[in-house]
Coordinates of C-alpha atoms in Angstrom, one line a residue:
M1 CA 0.0 0.0 0.0
E2 CA 2.8 2.4 0.9
R3 CA 4.7 1.4 -2.3
T4 CA 1.5 2.2 -4.4
K5 CA 1.3 5.7 -2.8
S6 CA 4.9 6.3 -3.6
V7 CA 4.5 5.2 -7.2
C8 CA 1.4 7.3 -7.6
A9 CA 3.2 10.4 -6.1
T10 CA 6.1 9.8 -8.6
V11 CA 3.7 9.4 -11.5
A12 CA 1.9 12.6 -10.5
K13 CA 5.2 14.5 -10.3
L14 CA 6.2 13.2 -13.8
I15 CA 2.8 14.3 -15.2
C16 CA 3.2 17.8 -13.7
L17 CA 6.8 18.0 -15.1
A18 CA 5.5 17.0 -18.5
V19 CA 2.7 19.6 -18.4
L20 CA 5.2 22.2 -17.4
I21 CA 7.6 21.3 -20.2
V22 CA 4.7 21.2 -22.8
G23 CA 3.6 24.6 -21.5
C24 CA 7.0 26.1 -22.3
C25 CA 7.0 25.1 -26.0
S26 CA 7.9 27.8 -28.5
L27 CA 4.4 28.3 -29.8
P28 CA 3.2 31.8 -28.9
A29 CA 1.3 32.2 -25.7
T30 CA -2.3 33.6 -26.0
D31 CA -3.8 36.2 -23.8
K32 CA -7.3 34.9 -24.5
N33 CA -8.9 32.2 -22.5
S34 CA -8.7 29.7 -25.3
T35 CA -8.5 26.0 -25.8
D36 CA -7.0 26.3 -29.3
I37 CA -4.3 23.7 -29.7
F38 CA -3.8 23.8 -33.5
A39 CA -1.4 26.0 -35.4
Y40 CA -0.9 25.9 -39.1
P41 CA 2.0 27.1 -41.2
A42 CA 1.0 30.4 -42.8
E43 CA 2.1 32.2 -45.9
Q44 CA 5.8 33.1 -45.6
S45 CA 7.2 36.1 -47.3
A46 CA 9.0 35.3 -50.5
V47 CA 11.0 38.5 -50.1
E48 CA 14.3 37.7 -48.4
S49 CA 14.5 41.1 -46.5
K50 CA 11.1 40.4 -44.9
Q51 CA 12.1 37.1 -43.4
N52 CA 13.2 36.8 -39.8
A53 CA 16.7 36.1 -38.6
R54 CA 16.1 32.5 -37.5
N55 CA 14.1 31.6 -40.6
R56 CA 11.1 30.5 -38.5
T57 CA 7.8 30.0 -40.3
P58 CA 4.8 32.4 -39.7
I59 CA 1.8 30.5 -38.3
Y60 CA -1.9 30.8 -38.1
I61 CA -3.7 30.0 -34.8
P62 CA -7.5 30.2 -35.0
K63 CA -8.8 33.3 -33.2
R64 CA -5.3 34.4 -32.1
C65 CA -4.9 37.4 -34.4
G66 CA -7.3 39.6 -36.3
H67 CA -8.9 38.8 -39.6
D68 CA -6.3 38.6 -42.4
E69 CA -3.5 38.6 -39.9
I70 CA -1.0 35.8 -39.0
L71 CA 1.6 35.4 -36.3
Y72 CA 5.1 36.4 -37.5
P73 CA 8.1 35.2 -35.5
G74 CA 10.5 37.8 -34.3
D75 CA 14.2 37.5 -34.0
H76 CA 14.0 36.0 -30.5
E77 CA 12.7 32.5 -29.7
T78 CA 9.6 33.7 -27.9
D79 CA 8.9 36.8 -29.9
W80 CA 5.7 36.6 -32.0
V81 CA 3.7 39.4 -33.4
C82 CA 0.3 39.6 -35.2
D83 CA 0.6 41.4 -38.5
C84 CA -1.1 41.6 -41.9
K85 CA -0.6 38.7 -44.3
P86 CA 1.6 39.2 -47.4
T87 CA 0.1 41.6 -49.9
Y88 CA -2.2 43.1 -47.2
V89 CA -1.8 46.6 -45.7
Y90 CA -2.8 47.8 -42.2
H91 CA -5.3 50.7 -41.8
A92 CA -4.8 52.2 -38.4
A93 CA -8.2 54.0 -38.2
S94 CA -10.2 50.7 -38.7
Q95 CA -7.5 48.5 -37.1
K96 CA -7.9 46.1 -40.0
C97 CA -5.8 44.6 -42.8
Y98 CA -6.9 45.0 -46.4
Q99 CA -5.5 43.3 -49.5
M100 CA -4.0 45.5 -52.2
Y101 CA -6.1 45.9 -55.3
T102 CA -9.3 45.7 -53.3
K103 CA -11.7 48.4 -52.2
G104 CA -10.3 48.1 -48.6
F105 CA -10.8 51.4 -46.8
C106 CA -11.0 53.4 -50.0
D107 CA -14.1 55.3 -51.3
P108 CA -16.4 53.6 -53.8
G109 CA -14.8 53.3 -57.3
K110 CA -11.3 53.2 -55.9
I111 CA -8.8 50.4 -54.9
L112 CA -5.8 50.1 -52.6
Y113 CA -2.5 50.4 -54.4
I114 CA 1.1 50.6 -53.4
A115 CA 3.5 51.8 -56.1
P116 CA 6.1 49.3 -57.2
N117 CA 8.7 48.9 -54.4
G118 CA 6.8 51.6 -52.5
K119 CA 5.7 51.5 -48.9
V120 CA 2.7 53.8 -48.5
P121 CA -0.8 52.7 -49.7
E122 CA -2.9 55.1 -51.7
C123 CA -6.4 54.9 -53.2
I124 CA -6.5 55.0 -57.0
D125 CA -9.4 54.8 -59.5
N126 CA -10.7 51.4 -60.4
R127 CA -12.2 51.3 -63.9
C128 CA -13.4 47.8 -63.5
G129 CA -15.9 48.2 -60.6
D130 CA -16.2 46.4 -57.3
G131 CA -14.6 43.0 -57.1
K132 CA -12.5 43.3 -60.3
V133 CA -9.2 44.8 -61.2
A134 CA -7.6 45.8 -64.5
F135 CA -5.0 43.2 -65.7
K136 CA -3.7 43.1 -69.3
N137 CA -6.5 45.3 -70.5
D138 CA -9.2 43.1 -69.1
C139 CA -11.2 43.3 -65.9
V140 CA -10.5 40.2 -63.8
V141 CA -11.2 38.8 -60.3
L142 CA -8.1 39.0 -58.0
N143 CA -6.8 35.6 -56.8
K144 CA -8.9 33.6 -59.3
E145 CA -7.9 31.7 -62.4
H146 CA -8.1 33.5 -65.7
H147 CA -7.6 32.3 -69.3
I148 CA -4.8 34.8 -69.7
C149 CA -2.9 32.8 -67.1
Y150 CA -3.4 29.4 -68.6
I151 CA -0.6 27.4 -70.2
P152 CA -2.2 24.7 -72.3
E153 CA 1.1 22.9 -73.1
L154 CA 1.5 22.3 -69.3
K155 CA -2.2 22.1 -68.5
L156 CA -1.3 24.7 -65.9
K157 CA -3.9 27.1 -64.6
M158 CA -2.7 30.0 -62.5
V159 CA -4.4 32.9 -60.7
V160 CA -4.1 36.6 -61.2
G161 CA -2.3 37.7 -58.1
I162 CA 0.0 40.2 -56.5
N163 CA 3.7 40.0 -56.7
E164 CA 4.7 40.6 -53.1
E165 CA 8.0 42.2 -54.0
T166 CA 7.0 44.6 -56.8
H167 CA 3.3 45.0 -55.9
N168 CA 2.3 44.4 -59.6
L169 CA -0.4 42.1 -60.7
E170 CA 0.8 39.0 -62.6
C171 CA 0.0 35.4 -63.2
I172 CA 0.9 33.5 -60.0
N173 CA 1.6 29.8 -60.0
I174 CA 0.0 28.3 -57.0
S175 CA 0.5 24.6 -58.0
A176 CA 3.3 22.3 -57.0
V177 CA 4.6 22.4 -60.6
P178 CA 7.7 24.5 -60.7
V179 CA 7.6 26.9 -63.6
N180 CA 10.0 29.7 -64.5
S181 CA 8.1 33.0 -63.7
T182 CA 9.6 34.7 -66.8
A183 CA 8.1 31.9 -68.9
I184 CA 4.7 32.3 -67.2
N185 CA 4.5 36.1 -67.8
D186 CA 5.9 35.8 -71.3
H187 CA 3.2 33.3 -72.1
A188 CA 0.6 35.6 -70.5
S189 CA 1.8 38.4 -72.8
Q190 CA 1.7 36.2 -75.9
N191 CA -1.8 35.0 -74.9
F192 CA -2.9 38.6 -74.6
T193 CA -1.4 39.9 -77.7
G194 CA -1.8 36.9 -79.9

């Protein structure tokens, strides 16, 4: 009986130690009273200068950050910050993130735009109307497949998306098929002009 109590006490100590160790993992702590235990790798910046020093992957934890935000790792092991996803900009007045080339916080008939390699968003006229943007002299839906971005030889459908580095619209390959981006955009130009 005394031996059973001793074994139970040792097991209880080991369980407490395990819980303590698990509680100190490198996942970011949450201030909210939450039972979320899942974290998913999020979109990582393709731009080298925007990556963190330890090359840790941004993550998405449900209900941890605001809409269109993900957790970005800082340069220290326990440093995590909620910020806008790639190609999104923060609007302080509304405390929300909005994707470039959408209406966002702009007046009707305008879209959010950042000049190539620029940093400051501005609202510019949108000749295509709500929900569409001008791309290769056509009005298209952002982040959707379009015939301009289809390469029949490869049976590869791409989406009209935003180049994170230049802020320009282009055909974005979202498949696992590696394709040279110059070839993609050359094909899109030929498709448009031919």
